[in-house]
C-alpha cells in the first residue's frame, strides 16, 4: 500500500498492530511501515493528522514516536521547522491536559530531544531552544493538570540532557550537558523545591489524585536533578555503594539551608509509600553529596541534620513496612558511611542513640530474612565499613561497635539457621541456592564478625556442636525422617559457610594469637564433618553441605595456606612444643595447635593432604553434579598456582594418583555419556590445566613420563580415529572430540616451556591435528563442537614465554601454522555457507568462531616463530589462503557488528594492526571495495570508547600513512630492484587519489578527538595524525580555518596561535625524532586549546560537526 494513500483509518490499524497486536507477522509489517512513514515527505502531515483526528491514544503515541525519530536524525530538520514542531506540541498538550500519561510522556520527550539537539543553535541572536524554561513557567501558573505537564517537561528535559547518545560525538553531549548544568539546572532544582514547599504549606489532601500526581512528578524532577552526571564521569549505576554526587559549588546555598533536608524528611512522613520512597531516593542523593562542598563545621552540621532525620525515621518506623521505603532507607544508611568517616559520625550528638536504633533495625531486618532480601546488602555494607574503620578512629568519643557488631553477627547467624526449617516445611526458595548473594553477604559479614570475635566464636562452637550431634543421631536412626534430615543438613551447610567466613575474616581485621587459636577450634569441627560426610559416601551426601565445605576450604587456604605464609609455617607435634617455635611463626602455629591434638593436622603440609584427599573424593563421587565438580576444580586450580605449594602438592599420594589415573573410570565427570550436557564439559579445561601444572614440577625432559600422562588421551584419540569415518555413534564421537579439545587446551595452557610444549606438539602432529580439522569441517554449524576446537588451536598458536621458539633445525613453527591455516580456511569457507542468520543467532553461530580464528591468526603473526616470506618463496599457499579466509569472513560481517561485539572487535583490530605493520603488500593488493571496507572499519574504530580498539586503529592507520608517505617520497627514484614494492605503493596511492575523503575523514576524527574528546590514548592518536597532516596539508588548513572562524572574535587569535605552536619545529618527514617532537607539541596544543575554548563563548564550535 503506497504511503501517500494511507487514510486515517489505515494509520490507526497500523497503530493497533504495532502496540497491541498479538500477531508477530503483522507487528513486523507495522514496524516496516513505521520506518517508511518516517522517511516519507508526508511524515509531518501524517503525524498532525494522527494527533488532531486520531480516535485512540495509540494514534497519538505513533505520532509522537515518528516525531521523536524525525527530530533525532543525524542530518537535522531546518531550525524553523523544529521551532514549529516544538511550539505545536506545547500548544497541543496545553489544550489537552487530560491526555493519557504515556502520550504526554512521549510528546514531552520530543520537546526534550529538540531542545537538547538545538541547545546551541542561534536565531536572530538568540538561543531559540533555550526558551523552554520560560515556556514551562506558563504551565506552572495554570491548573494542577497543566502544572503536572510543566513539571514532566522539565523532568524529561533533565533526563534527556543526562542521556548519552553513543551514535553522536560524546564531546558534543558533554558540552550541551555542561552548558545546561551551568545555565539552567540549578534554577530547575530551586523551582522544584519551591513547589514542594508550597505543597507542604497547605494541608495535604491525599485523596486528590491530581495533587498526588503533581507531588510525584515534582519529586521525580528533583531526583533527576540530583542524579545528573555533573562531571561527565558516566558512573556505572550498578556500582551503587561507591557513589558520590558531585554537586556544583554554586549549589552550596541550597544544601546549607537546613530546611532543604527538612522538606524531604517531612514529605517522607506525610506521603503514602508510592511517593515517600521517591522522597527517600532524593535523601539518598543528598547523603551522597561530595564532602568538599562544605567546610569542616558546615559538613558536621549537615551530617547532624541527616542523623536527626535518620533518628526520626527509626523512632517512627511505620513507613518502613513498605518494601520500597525499606530498600531506599537501607541505601540511605549505607551512603552515610560511604561519604562520612566513623570519626565524624561519633562526634554527632545523637550518635549513641542512633547507632542503637540502627543496630536494632538491622537485627530486626536480619530476623525477617524473607522480607526484601536484596536490601540486606546495604545494611551489611554499613556495618562492614563501620567496623573496618575502627582502627583509624582518633576520636575519644566511644564508637560502641564492640557492643553492637557481635549482636549483628549473632542475628545473622541465628536468623539464617532458623530460616532453614521454614524454607523446608513451607517449600520456599532456599536462600542458599542463590550463591552469588550468599557469597556477597558472607564477605561483608567476615569483617563484622571479627569485632569482639570471642562472642561470635563461642556462639558458632555451641551451635555447631549441637547440630553435628543431632545430625549424627539422625544418621544412626533407622526411621529416616527425611524432613528432619533435610533441615539438619541445611543448618550444617549454613554453619560451614559461616565458619569459613569468620576464618576468612582474619585477613580483613586485626587479629591476635587467641583469635588464631579460635579459628583452629572452629576449623577442627569442619574437618571432622568432612571426614564424617566422606566416609558415608555415596549414601550420606548433600550438595549444599559440599558447596559450603568448598567455601570453607578456600577461605582456610587463603588465610593459613597461602604462599606468603610458607616461611613461617612450622610443625607442632604437641601443645607443649609451641613454646619452642620462633616468635614470627607463632601466628600460623596457633591455628594448628588444637588441630594437631584432635586431627593430627600439624601444619600446612598436612592440610594440603586433606585438601587433595577431599578433591579426589569429590571428583570420584560427585561426577554427575556440575556445581560441586566445577567448584572443586576451581579450588584445585587455585591451589596449583603458587610454586611453593606445587612442590608440596606433588609429594602427596592423592596427587600421584590423579596424575596416573585421570580417566572416566576413576573420575566420572571425564566421561562422555549423554547424561552430561555439552556445557558441563567446560570444567575439563580447568582440571587439565591444574593437573599439567602438577606434572610440570618434576617433568623436566622426561618424554616417557609425558607419554604416560597423555596415555588416556591417546586411547581416546585412537578410538575416534577408528570410528570417525563410519556412522557408528556419531554423537559419541563428537562428544569425545569436544572433551579432548577441552582437555588439550587445558594442557597447552599450562605448558610454558619450549621443552614441554615441543613434547605436546610431537604428540599431536601429524596424527591428531588433521582429525580436529576434519571435525570442524563436518560440524561447522554446531558451535558446541567448533568453539572448543578453535580455542584449542588459538591456544596452540600463543607463543607465551617464548615456548614456540623451536630449534633452528625444526620446521615445527611452519608446520603448526600450516595446520592452523587449514583449519581457519575450512571453518571460514564452511561458515559462510550458513547464509544470513537472525540477530540472536549471528554471534554464537558465526561471529564467535570468526573472532577465535582472528585471534589465532593474530597470535601467529605476532609470535615471531614463523618466517612468512618462506611460503611465497617455496610456492606454499597456506599463508595466502589464511589471509583470503580472513578477507572472506570479514566481508560477511557488517561494520556495526565489528564494533558491537567486543570479543570480535578486540580480535579483528589487533590482527589488522599486525597486517598493516608487517604485511602491507597484502593490504595494497586488496580489491578497492575490500580496501575501502577495511579503511572504513578503521575510521569507525577510531571513535570507539574501547582504548584497545582505538589504539589498534591508530597504529594501523599510522602504518598505512607511513607506507604511503614513504612511497611518495621515493616516487622520483625508481630503482629496478624495488619495482614490485613501487607497484604496490602506486596501487595504494591511486586508491587514495580515487577516494581522497577516506584519509581526510580520519584526520577530522583524530582532530576532533584531540580538541573536544576525553582522549585517553593521546600518544597513539598523535602518531598517524602527523602523517595525515603532511599528506593533506590543504585539508588541514581548511579544518584549522573552520574551527577558528567558528569561534567569537576574541578567541580566534588565541586558537590561531595554538595551531602555529602545533607545527612549530616539525619537519616534512616521519622520522622518529620528528614524530616525538609533534607528539610533544600536540600535548601542549590540546591543553592550550582547552584553555582557549573554556567558557560558553556564545557559539558552538563547528569543529564538532565538521567531522561528518
Short mmCIF file of C-alpha atoms in Angstrom, two decimals, residues 38 87 141 178 186 309 390 438 514 535 538 582 600 606 635 666 701 723 877 1006 1022 1026 1039 1091:
data_model
loop_
_atom_site.label_atom_id
_atom_site.label_comp_id
_atom_site.label_asym_id
_atom_site.label_seq_id
_atom_site.Cartn_x
_atom_site.Cartn_y
_atom_site.Cartn_z
CA UNK A 38 9.36 8.36 8.98
CA UNK A 87 5.55 25.12 19.66
CA UNK A 141 0.71 29.14 36.53
CA UNK A 178 27.66 21.10 30.90
CA UNK A 186 20.09 24.94 39.45
CA UNK A 309 16.40 12.63 60.10
CA UNK A 390 37.62 1.19 63.90
CA UNK A 438 25.18 -15.63 49.83
CA UNK A 514 43.94 -16.07 70.69
CA UNK A 535 33.08 -41.98 54.99
CA UNK A 538 27.70 -42.19 48.35
CA UNK A 582 60.15 -18.91 66.82
CA UNK A 600 46.77 -34.87 63.77
CA UNK A 606 49.04 -32.00 56.39
CA UNK A 635 39.70 -24.94 44.21
CA UNK A 666 38.10 -43.06 38.35
CA UNK A 701 62.78 -33.56 29.76
CA UNK A 723 35.25 -44.84 14.07
CA UNK A 877 49.89 -21.10 -0.47
CA UNK A 1006 41.50 12.48 15.14
CA UNK A 1022 49.43 11.63 17.65
CA UNK A 1026 51.35 13.85 11.69
CA UNK A 1039 39.95 22.33 9.12
CA UNK A 1091 42.05 26.74 27.85
#
